């Protein structure tokens, strides 16, 4: 049973977990790496969250990032290069943690004050409360890395308004500040100057209930109510152009639209890995039909493992994160060369690697 002041930490304090006044507090603590999520952090966080979920004395869980730049900029993907066995273990463990956050009965609050991308999105978007600030920068940039929007992206993106999720998943388009709330990715919006005060109020309230949490978050959010989604003026175009059943149909719609926004979106899509784009669209279509997040994550694991067997991921990491020449050489190089057989291969069951996820 947890007691106030009890502290858990990953090696090198990369993730710090402690209980304060019946609140479980998780701090992602790799600020120099923008709190990128690694195996060490996952292995520390998951069992403690399980313990807290069973402990009636832990009345809520707060997750935040250290430093002023990032909540969590994603998974530590560079670590995957050159070690296939690592990715076989990492993805199932990461998805298991994402799923736990989704099914928690204990109220979960993510303070997403800063960069929140990829794996960082998986730690937040499935939780009950997600609090964005003006410093929040959201993106699922995986198609530009030869990956796919995983960590439950195939589940939550299709459930955003209209075809917004398809647009965000394929283009990797970033959302900033209040747009993260307007898109439905955050549940509340406050200014960063209020984050510490909000956290202290939640921790010091004592015997806090879910209703208390909701009331407190609503009070802070109300201070900054108003405004408009910056993509609102493009939503009709997004819904029309990104409703295509194939990448080719989407590209044709963007060409036919011909507006500055459409041409810019088309050029952006054409820079992405052709394989990742086609696999991602199929994953979003499958995820839209998935009964639960756990069902979607099982499929995502199959996709991720197959992508680790191909070239584009390693080329994307080289071009974007290592050499930073931003000139990846994709294989296959064209959308026409990505056959249905290539796409289908990413969805085959992996009997020894499908993660066991409770629903």
mmCIF file of C-alpha atoms in Angstrom:
data_model
loop_
_atom_site.group_PDB
_atom_site.id
_atom_site.type_symbol
_atom_site.label_atom_id
_atom_site.label_comp_id
_atom_site.label_asym_id
_atom_site.label_seq_id
_atom_site.Cartn_x
_atom_site.Cartn_y
_atom_site.Cartn_z
ATOM 1 C CA UNK A 1 0.000 0.000 0.000
ATOM 2 C CA UNK A 2 1.356 3.388 -0.986
ATOM 3 C CA UNK A 3 2.065 6.005 1.623
ATOM 4 C CA UNK A 4 2.527 9.728 1.230
ATOM 5 C CA UNK A 5 6.093 10.547 0.347
ATOM 6 C CA UNK A 6 6.888 7.076 -1.027
ATOM 7 C CA UNK A 7 9.185 7.449 -4.022
ATOM 8 C CA UNK A 8 10.075 5.251 -6.957
ATOM 9 C CA UNK A 9 12.614 6.126 -9.644
ATOM 10 C CA UNK A 10 14.041 4.668 -12.804
ATOM 11 C CA UNK A 11 17.811 4.350 -13.040
ATOM 12 C CA UNK A 12 19.355 7.829 -13.372
ATOM 13 C CA UNK A 13 16.001 9.265 -12.219
ATOM 14 C CA UNK A 14 14.677 9.196 -15.801
ATOM 15 C CA UNK A 15 11.175 8.714 -14.409
ATOM 16 C CA UNK A 16 10.266 9.754 -10.899
ATOM 17 C CA UNK A 17 7.124 8.434 -9.233
ATOM 18 C CA UNK A 18 5.981 9.491 -5.792
ATOM 19 C CA UNK A 19 2.827 9.729 -3.716
ATOM 20 C CA UNK A 20 1.904 13.122 -2.270
ATOM 21 C CA UNK A 21 -1.288 13.493 -0.254
ATOM 22 C CA UNK A 22 -2.943 10.494 -1.938
ATOM 23 C CA UNK A 23 -1.943 11.695 -5.410
ATOM 24 C CA UNK A 24 0.405 9.585 -7.518
ATOM 25 C CA UNK A 25 2.799 11.937 -9.277
ATOM 26 C CA UNK A 26 4.804 10.801 -12.328
ATOM 27 C CA UNK A 27 7.563 13.044 -13.686
ATOM 28 C CA UNK A 28 9.209 12.197 -16.999
ATOM 29 C CA UNK A 29 12.721 13.359 -16.242
ATOM 30 C CA UNK A 30 14.929 13.442 -19.335
ATOM 31 C CA UNK A 31 14.738 17.181 -20.110
ATOM 32 C CA UNK A 32 17.902 17.214 -22.252
ATOM 33 C CA UNK A 33 16.268 14.535 -24.448
ATOM 34 C CA UNK A 34 12.901 16.364 -24.367
ATOM 35 C CA UNK A 35 11.707 13.596 -22.015
ATOM 36 C CA UNK A 36 11.783 11.024 -24.817
ATOM 37 C CA UNK A 37 10.300 7.763 -23.588
ATOM 38 C CA UNK A 38 12.707 4.843 -23.229
ATOM 39 C CA UNK A 39 12.447 1.263 -21.977
ATOM 40 C CA UNK A 40 13.871 2.174 -18.604
ATOM 41 C CA UNK A 41 11.066 4.661 -18.001
ATOM 42 C CA UNK A 42 8.357 2.258 -19.190
ATOM 43 C CA UNK A 43 9.660 -0.537 -16.953
ATOM 44 C CA UNK A 44 9.517 1.809 -13.970
ATOM 45 C CA UNK A 45 6.159 3.462 -14.635
ATOM 46 C CA UNK A 46 4.025 0.455 -15.581
ATOM 47 C CA UNK A 47 4.278 -1.664 -12.409
ATOM 48 C CA UNK A 48 3.902 1.347 -10.125
ATOM 49 C CA UNK A 49 0.789 2.511 -11.972
ATOM 50 C CA UNK A 50 -0.630 -0.985 -11.598
ATOM 51 C CA UNK A 51 0.043 -0.808 -7.869
ATOM 52 C CA UNK A 52 -1.549 2.625 -7.597
ATOM 53 C CA UNK A 53 -4.619 1.460 -9.515
ATOM 54 C CA UNK A 54 -5.206 -1.219 -6.877
ATOM 55 C CA UNK A 55 -4.510 1.090 -3.934
ATOM 56 C CA UNK A 56 -7.584 2.950 -2.595
ATOM 57 C CA UNK A 57 -5.285 5.493 -0.971
ATOM 58 C CA UNK A 58 -4.131 6.723 -4.380
ATOM 59 C CA UNK A 59 -7.058 8.883 -5.450
ATOM 60 C CA UNK A 60 -5.637 10.316 -8.673
ATOM 61 C CA UNK A 61 -2.535 10.159 -10.869
ATOM 62 C CA UNK A 62 -0.794 13.181 -12.407
ATOM 63 C CA UNK A 63 1.801 12.851 -15.180
ATOM 64 C CA UNK A 64 4.056 15.708 -16.250
ATOM 65 C CA UNK A 65 7.400 16.363 -17.945
ATOM 66 C CA UNK A 66 10.412 18.074 -16.407
ATOM 67 C CA UNK A 67 11.913 21.215 -17.891
ATOM 68 C CA UNK A 68 10.155 23.961 -19.816
ATOM 69 C CA UNK A 69 10.312 22.555 -23.344
ATOM 70 C CA UNK A 70 8.564 19.204 -23.439
ATOM 71 C CA UNK A 71 6.064 16.884 -21.874
ATOM 72 C CA UNK A 72 7.432 14.018 -23.995
ATOM 73 C CA UNK A 73 8.743 14.450 -27.528
ATOM 74 C CA UNK A 74 8.164 10.792 -28.428
ATOM 75 C CA UNK A 75 9.741 7.387 -28.125
ATOM 76 C CA UNK A 76 13.517 7.082 -28.107
ATOM 77 C CA UNK A 77 13.467 5.761 -31.686
ATOM 78 C CA UNK A 78 17.175 6.182 -32.406
ATOM 79 C CA UNK A 79 17.724 3.381 -29.896
ATOM 80 C CA UNK A 80 15.930 0.972 -32.265
ATOM 81 C CA UNK A 81 18.587 1.251 -34.931
ATOM 82 C CA UNK A 82 20.919 -1.730 -35.051
ATOM 83 C CA UNK A 83 19.082 -3.765 -32.416
ATOM 84 C CA UNK A 84 16.056 -5.616 -33.766
ATOM 85 C CA UNK A 85 15.520 -7.512 -30.504
ATOM 86 C CA UNK A 86 15.059 -4.204 -28.689
ATOM 87 C CA UNK A 87 12.122 -3.096 -30.828
ATOM 88 C CA UNK A 88 10.484 -6.510 -30.457
ATOM 89 C CA UNK A 89 10.383 -5.874 -26.714
ATOM 90 C CA UNK A 90 9.841 -2.112 -26.701
ATOM 91 C CA UNK A 91 6.660 -1.779 -28.745
ATOM 92 C CA UNK A 92 4.556 -4.308 -26.788
ATOM 93 C CA UNK A 93 5.666 -2.755 -23.499
ATOM 94 C CA UNK A 94 4.938 0.771 -24.705
ATOM 95 C CA UNK A 95 1.495 -0.185 -25.978
ATOM 96 C CA UNK A 96 0.722 -2.035 -22.752
ATOM 97 C CA UNK A 97 1.415 1.180 -20.819
ATOM 98 C CA UNK A 98 -0.724 3.252 -23.204
ATOM 99 C CA UNK A 99 -3.572 0.794 -22.771
ATOM 100 C CA UNK A 100 -3.270 0.840 -18.979
ATOM 101 C CA UNK A 101 -3.672 4.620 -19.014
ATOM 102 C CA UNK A 102 -6.847 4.174 -21.079
ATOM 103 C CA UNK A 103 -8.489 1.660 -18.742
ATOM 104 C CA UNK A 104 -7.487 3.212 -15.410
ATOM 105 C CA UNK A 105 -10.352 3.650 -12.988
ATOM 106 C CA UNK A 106 -8.188 6.023 -10.981
ATOM 107 C CA UNK A 107 -8.552 9.558 -12.406
ATOM 108 C CA UNK A 108 -5.552 10.383 -14.606
ATOM 109 C CA UNK A 109 -4.423 13.932 -15.410
ATOM 110 C CA UNK A 110 -1.721 14.642 -18.002
ATOM 111 C CA UNK A 111 -0.204 18.119 -17.836
ATOM 112 C CA UNK A 112 0.946 18.454 -21.450
ATOM 113 C CA UNK A 113 2.873 21.697 -21.072
ATOM 114 C CA UNK A 114 5.298 21.575 -23.998
ATOM 115 C CA UNK A 115 6.219 19.320 -26.919
ATOM 116 C CA UNK A 116 3.970 16.251 -27.030
ATOM 117 C CA UNK A 117 4.580 14.018 -30.014
ATOM 118 C CA UNK A 118 4.443 10.343 -30.952
ATOM 119 C CA UNK A 119 5.028 8.246 -27.857
ATOM 120 C CA UNK A 120 4.247 11.274 -25.681
ATOM 121 C CA UNK A 121 0.790 11.436 -27.246
ATOM 122 C CA UNK A 122 0.260 7.791 -26.272
ATOM 123 C CA UNK A 123 0.887 8.714 -22.631
ATOM 124 C CA UNK A 124 -1.771 11.418 -22.679
ATOM 125 C CA UNK A 125 -4.540 11.166 -25.243
ATOM 126 C CA UNK A 126 -6.058 7.965 -23.838
ATOM 127 C CA UNK A 127 -6.193 9.356 -20.288
ATOM 128 C CA UNK A 128 -9.249 10.884 -18.672
ATOM 129 C CA UNK A 129 -7.962 14.471 -18.453
ATOM 130 C CA UNK A 130 -5.409 16.151 -20.732
ATOM 131 C CA UNK A 131 -4.473 19.744 -19.955
ATOM 132 C CA UNK A 132 -2.815 21.747 -22.744
ATOM 133 C CA UNK A 133 -1.106 25.142 -22.487
ATOM 134 C CA UNK A 134 0.139 27.770 -24.944
ATOM 135 C CA UNK A 135 3.443 25.841 -24.998
ATOM 136 C CA UNK A 136 1.849 22.564 -26.081
ATOM 137 C CA UNK A 137 3.042 21.373 -29.487
ATOM 138 C CA UNK A 138 1.265 18.253 -30.731
ATOM 139 C CA UNK A 139 2.140 16.106 -33.729
ATOM 140 C CA UNK A 140 2.103 12.540 -34.972
ATOM 141 C CA UNK A 141 5.059 12.881 -37.389
ATOM 142 C CA UNK A 142 5.654 9.188 -38.035
ATOM 143 C CA UNK A 143 4.952 9.029 -41.785
ATOM 144 C CA UNK A 144 7.985 11.283 -42.263
ATOM 145 C CA UNK A 145 10.100 8.804 -40.299
ATOM 146 C CA UNK A 146 9.068 5.695 -42.177
ATOM 147 C CA UNK A 147 6.757 4.683 -39.344
ATOM 148 C CA UNK A 148 3.026 4.979 -38.675
ATOM 149 C CA UNK A 149 1.015 6.928 -36.071
ATOM 150 C CA UNK A 150 1.074 4.238 -33.397
ATOM 151 C CA UNK A 151 0.576 4.390 -29.596
ATOM 152 C CA UNK A 152 -3.141 4.211 -30.315
ATOM 153 C CA UNK A 153 -3.092 6.716 -33.173
ATOM 154 C CA UNK A 154 -5.116 4.363 -35.333
ATOM 155 C CA UNK A 155 -7.808 4.440 -32.628
ATOM 156 C CA UNK A 156 -8.013 8.085 -31.504
ATOM 157 C CA UNK A 157 -7.290 9.850 -34.800
ATOM 158 C CA UNK A 158 -10.352 8.468 -36.655
ATOM 159 C CA UNK A 159 -12.493 9.527 -33.704
ATOM 160 C CA UNK A 160 -11.626 13.214 -34.045
ATOM 161 C CA UNK A 161 -14.057 15.494 -35.884
ATOM 162 C CA UNK A 162 -14.627 14.716 -39.552
ATOM 163 C CA UNK A 163 -11.450 13.672 -41.356
ATOM 164 C CA UNK A 164 -9.183 15.751 -39.118
ATOM 165 C CA UNK A 165 -7.474 12.638 -37.740
ATOM 166 C CA UNK A 166 -6.697 11.303 -41.209
ATOM 167 C CA UNK A 167 -5.240 14.686 -42.142
ATOM 168 C CA UNK A 168 -3.102 14.860 -38.993
ATOM 169 C CA UNK A 169 -1.987 11.242 -39.261
ATOM 170 C CA UNK A 170 -0.911 11.427 -42.898
ATOM 171 C CA UNK A 171 0.626 14.902 -42.981
ATOM 172 C CA UNK A 172 2.155 15.002 -39.494
ATOM 173 C CA UNK A 173 0.725 18.523 -39.230
ATOM 174 C CA UNK A 174 1.502 20.202 -35.914
ATOM 175 C CA UNK A 175 -1.064 21.748 -33.609
ATOM 176 C CA UNK A 176 -0.105 24.426 -31.102
ATOM 177 C CA UNK A 177 -1.590 25.686 -27.879
ATOM 178 C CA UNK A 178 -5.353 25.987 -27.794
ATOM 179 C CA UNK A 179 -5.696 24.183 -31.121
ATOM 180 C CA UNK A 180 -4.824 20.975 -29.247
ATOM 181 C CA UNK A 181 -7.966 21.533 -27.183
ATOM 182 C CA UNK A 182 -10.148 22.557 -30.133
ATOM 183 C CA UNK A 183 -9.080 19.404 -31.985
ATOM 184 C CA UNK A 184 -10.297 17.248 -29.090
ATOM 185 C CA UNK A 185 -6.838 15.976 -28.153
ATOM 186 C CA UNK A 186 -6.810 17.927 -24.881
ATOM 187 C CA UNK A 187 -9.804 18.100 -22.570
ATOM 188 C CA UNK A 188 -8.815 21.439 -20.999
ATOM 189 C CA UNK A 189 -6.654 24.473 -21.735
ATOM 190 C CA UNK A 190 -4.842 26.741 -19.279
ATOM 191 C CA UNK A 191 -1.806 29.038 -19.447
ATOM 192 C CA UNK A 192 1.568 27.610 -18.433
ATOM 193 C CA UNK A 193 1.837 30.166 -15.645
ATOM 194 C CA UNK A 194 -1.012 28.318 -13.897
ATOM 195 C CA UNK A 195 0.362 24.778 -14.212
ATOM 196 C CA UNK A 196 2.243 24.673 -10.910
ATOM 197 C CA UNK A 197 -0.655 26.262 -9.072
ATOM 198 C CA UNK A 198 -3.106 23.767 -10.572
ATOM 199 C CA UNK A 199 -0.876 20.843 -9.661
ATOM 200 C CA UNK A 200 -0.497 22.089 -6.080
ATOM 201 C CA UNK A 201 -4.228 22.611 -5.741
ATOM 202 C CA UNK A 202 -4.953 19.063 -6.867
ATOM 203 C CA UNK A 203 -2.301 17.572 -4.591
ATOM 204 C CA UNK A 204 -3.255 19.599 -1.526
ATOM 205 C CA UNK A 205 -7.025 19.259 -1.812
ATOM 206 C CA UNK A 206 -7.147 16.044 0.239
ATOM 207 C CA UNK A 207 -9.610 13.173 -0.268
ATOM 208 C CA UNK A 208 -10.100 14.298 -3.830
ATOM 209 C CA UNK A 209 -12.855 12.806 -5.976
ATOM 210 C CA UNK A 210 -13.252 12.698 -9.728
ATOM 211 C CA UNK A 211 -15.908 15.382 -9.407
ATOM 212 C CA UNK A 212 -13.483 17.599 -7.495
ATOM 213 C CA UNK A 213 -10.852 17.145 -10.202
ATOM 214 C CA UNK A 214 -13.291 17.983 -12.963
ATOM 215 C CA UNK A 215 -14.531 21.064 -11.121
ATOM 216 C CA UNK A 216 -10.993 22.324 -10.499
ATOM 217 C CA UNK A 217 -9.911 21.782 -14.105
ATOM 218 C CA UNK A 218 -13.063 23.468 -15.384
ATOM 219 C CA UNK A 219 -12.419 26.498 -13.157
ATOM 220 C CA UNK A 220 -8.931 27.004 -14.549
ATOM 221 C CA UNK A 221 -10.066 26.306 -18.107
ATOM 222 C CA UNK A 222 -12.861 28.880 -17.810
ATOM 223 C CA UNK A 223 -10.250 31.634 -17.321
ATOM 224 C CA UNK A 224 -9.151 31.114 -20.912
ATOM 225 C CA UNK A 225 -12.411 30.174 -22.601
ATOM 226 C CA UNK A 226 -13.060 31.455 -26.107
ATOM 227 C CA UNK A 227 -11.137 31.537 -29.349
ATOM 228 C CA UNK A 228 -11.441 29.498 -32.535
ATOM 229 C CA UNK A 229 -9.728 26.461 -34.012
ATOM 230 C CA UNK A 230 -7.154 27.682 -36.545
ATOM 231 C CA UNK A 231 -8.076 24.824 -38.900
ATOM 232 C CA UNK A 232 -11.810 25.598 -38.741
ATOM 233 C CA UNK A 233 -11.624 27.496 -42.045
ATOM 234 C CA UNK A 234 -10.104 24.414 -43.697
ATOM 235 C CA UNK A 235 -12.331 21.723 -42.214
ATOM 236 C CA UNK A 236 -14.633 21.516 -45.243
ATOM 237 C CA UNK A 237 -11.609 20.965 -47.461
ATOM 238 C CA UNK A 238 -10.078 18.469 -45.026
ATOM 239 C CA UNK A 239 -13.319 16.494 -44.872
ATOM 240 C CA UNK A 240 -13.666 16.467 -48.642
ATOM 241 C CA UNK A 241 -10.059 15.800 -49.647
ATOM 242 C CA UNK A 242 -9.141 13.277 -46.958
ATOM 243 C CA UNK A 243 -12.228 11.096 -47.272
ATOM 244 C CA UNK A 244 -10.639 9.062 -50.061
ATOM 245 C CA UNK A 245 -10.322 5.322 -49.562
ATOM 246 C CA UNK A 246 -6.833 5.291 -51.082
ATOM 247 C CA UNK A 247 -3.826 7.618 -51.030
ATOM 248 C CA UNK A 248 -4.272 8.089 -54.764
ATOM 249 C CA UNK A 249 -7.874 9.285 -54.262
ATOM 250 C CA UNK A 250 -6.732 11.734 -51.588
ATOM 251 C CA UNK A 251 -4.000 13.103 -53.854
ATOM 252 C CA UNK A 252 -6.482 13.499 -56.724
ATOM 253 C CA UNK A 253 -8.889 15.417 -54.479
ATOM 254 C CA UNK A 254 -6.114 17.747 -53.333
ATOM 255 C CA UNK A 255 -5.050 18.363 -56.957
ATOM 256 C CA UNK A 256 -8.625 19.058 -58.012
ATOM 257 C CA UNK A 257 -9.129 21.460 -55.100
ATOM 258 C CA UNK A 258 -6.108 23.410 -56.276
ATOM 259 C CA UNK A 259 -6.136 25.940 -53.415
ATOM 260 C CA UNK A 260 -2.937 27.095 -51.757
ATOM 261 C CA UNK A 261 -3.805 24.949 -48.726
ATOM 262 C CA UNK A 262 -4.474 21.880 -50.881
ATOM 263 C CA UNK A 263 -1.256 22.172 -52.893
ATOM 264 C CA UNK A 264 0.768 22.682 -49.720
ATOM 265 C CA UNK A 265 -0.872 19.613 -48.149
ATOM 266 C CA UNK A 266 -0.252 17.559 -51.290
ATOM 267 C CA UNK A 267 3.431 18.493 -51.428
ATOM 268 C CA UNK A 268 3.768 17.646 -47.738
ATOM 269 C CA UNK A 269 2.202 14.217 -48.230
ATOM 270 C CA UNK A 270 4.402 13.485 -51.238
ATOM 271 C CA UNK A 271 7.531 13.927 -49.094
ATOM 272 C CA UNK A 272 6.492 11.153 -46.725
ATOM 273 C CA UNK A 273 7.412 7.493 -46.972
ATOM 274 C CA UNK A 274 5.080 6.028 -49.610
ATOM 275 C CA UNK A 275 4.875 2.753 -47.692
ATOM 276 C CA UNK A 276 4.130 4.529 -44.407
ATOM 277 C CA UNK A 277 1.414 6.621 -46.033
ATOM 278 C CA UNK A 278 -0.427 3.650 -47.487
ATOM 279 C CA UNK A 279 -0.063 1.534 -44.355
ATOM 280 C CA UNK A 280 -1.176 4.453 -42.181
ATOM 281 C CA UNK A 281 -4.351 5.058 -44.180
ATOM 282 C CA UNK A 282 -5.239 1.374 -43.933
ATOM 283 C CA UNK A 283 -4.472 1.407 -40.182
ATOM 284 C CA UNK A 284 -6.739 4.421 -39.644
ATOM 285 C CA UNK A 285 -9.524 2.670 -41.554
ATOM 286 C CA UNK A 286 -9.090 -0.479 -39.457
ATOM 287 C CA UNK A 287 -8.755 1.496 -36.229
ATOM 288 C CA UNK A 288 -12.018 3.308 -36.878
ATOM 289 C CA UNK A 289 -13.749 -0.087 -36.647
ATOM 290 C CA UNK A 290 -11.771 -1.390 -33.645
ATOM 291 C CA UNK A 291 -14.047 -2.133 -30.658
ATOM 292 C CA UNK A 292 -11.406 -1.040 -28.121
ATOM 293 C CA UNK A 293 -8.019 0.638 -27.952
ATOM 294 C CA UNK A 294 -6.518 -2.751 -27.054
ATOM 295 C CA UNK A 295 -7.746 -4.209 -30.344
ATOM 296 C CA UNK A 296 -6.177 -1.318 -32.278
ATOM 297 C CA UNK A 297 -2.879 -1.599 -30.387
ATOM 298 C CA UNK A 298 -2.550 -5.270 -31.282
ATOM 299 C CA UNK A 299 -2.752 -4.368 -34.962
ATOM 300 C CA UNK A 300 -0.359 -1.468 -34.472
ATOM 301 C CA UNK A 301 2.204 -3.817 -32.943
ATOM 302 C CA UNK A 302 2.052 -5.993 -36.061
ATOM 303 C CA UNK A 303 2.607 -2.927 -38.221
ATOM 304 C CA UNK A 304 5.507 -1.664 -36.118
ATOM 305 C CA UNK A 305 7.263 -5.018 -36.100
ATOM 306 C CA UNK A 306 6.952 -5.340 -39.870
ATOM 307 C CA UNK A 307 8.284 -1.827 -40.368
ATOM 308 C CA UNK A 308 11.352 -2.750 -38.332
ATOM 309 C CA UNK A 309 12.054 -5.436 -40.950
ATOM 310 C CA UNK A 310 12.053 -2.902 -43.789
ATOM 311 C CA UNK A 311 14.310 -0.025 -44.776
ATOM 312 C CA UNK A 312 12.217 3.127 -44.524
ATOM 313 C CA UNK A 313 12.257 3.502 -40.739
ATOM 314 C CA UNK A 314 16.042 3.386 -40.515
ATOM 315 C CA UNK A 315 16.361 5.739 -43.478
ATOM 316 C CA UNK A 316 13.866 8.158 -41.929
ATOM 317 C CA UNK A 317 15.686 8.199 -38.609
ATOM 318 C CA UNK A 318 18.988 8.773 -40.425
ATOM 319 C CA UNK A 319 17.648 11.635 -42.540
ATOM 320 C CA UNK A 320 15.582 13.403 -39.891
ATOM 321 C CA UNK A 321 17.233 12.637 -36.538
ATOM 322 C CA UNK A 322 20.848 11.594 -37.146
ATOM 323 C CA UNK A 323 22.342 13.222 -40.270
ATOM 324 C CA UNK A 324 19.493 15.734 -40.450
ATOM 325 C CA UNK A 325 19.823 16.229 -44.179
ATOM 326 C CA UNK A 326 16.015 15.838 -44.464
ATOM 327 C CA UNK A 327 16.509 13.964 -47.717
ATOM 328 C CA UNK A 328 15.381 10.378 -47.099
ATOM 329 C CA UNK A 329 15.670 7.831 -49.912
ATOM 330 C CA UNK A 330 12.493 5.803 -49.495
ATOM 331 C CA UNK A 331 12.202 2.177 -50.624
ATOM 332 C CA UNK A 332 9.892 1.762 -52.481
ATOM 333 C CA UNK A 333 10.528 5.264 -53.776
ATOM 334 C CA UNK A 334 7.108 5.903 -55.335
ATOM 335 C CA UNK A 335 3.513 5.421 -54.283
ATOM 336 C CA UNK A 336 2.880 3.335 -57.403
ATOM 337 C CA UNK A 337 5.479 0.809 -56.262
ATOM 338 C CA UNK A 338 3.773 0.205 -52.903
ATOM 339 C CA UNK A 339 1.574 -2.752 -53.781
ATOM 340 C CA UNK A 340 -1.391 -4.143 -51.877
ATOM 341 C CA UNK A 341 0.819 -7.113 -50.997
ATOM 342 C CA UNK A 342 3.320 -4.822 -49.280
ATOM 343 C CA UNK A 343 0.556 -3.131 -47.296
ATOM 344 C CA UNK A 344 -1.102 -6.436 -46.369
ATOM 345 C CA UNK A 345 2.177 -7.770 -44.973
ATOM 346 C CA UNK A 346 2.008 -5.194 -42.176
ATOM 347 C CA UNK A 347 -1.290 -6.554 -40.863
ATOM 348 C CA UNK A 348 -0.408 -10.240 -40.574
ATOM 349 C CA UNK A 349 -0.677 -11.718 -37.051
ATOM 350 C CA UNK A 350 2.562 -12.209 -35.123
ATOM 351 C CA UNK A 351 1.746 -15.055 -32.825
ATOM 352 C CA UNK A 352 4.806 -14.648 -30.609
ATOM 353 C CA UNK A 353 4.600 -10.854 -30.344
ATOM 354 C CA UNK A 354 0.960 -9.718 -30.146
ATOM 355 C CA UNK A 355 0.836 -8.026 -26.723
ATOM 356 C CA UNK A 356 -1.656 -9.313 -24.167
ATOM 357 C CA UNK A 357 -3.733 -6.259 -23.344
ATOM 358 C CA UNK A 358 -6.712 -6.194 -20.974
ATOM 359 C CA UNK A 359 -9.739 -4.323 -22.304
#
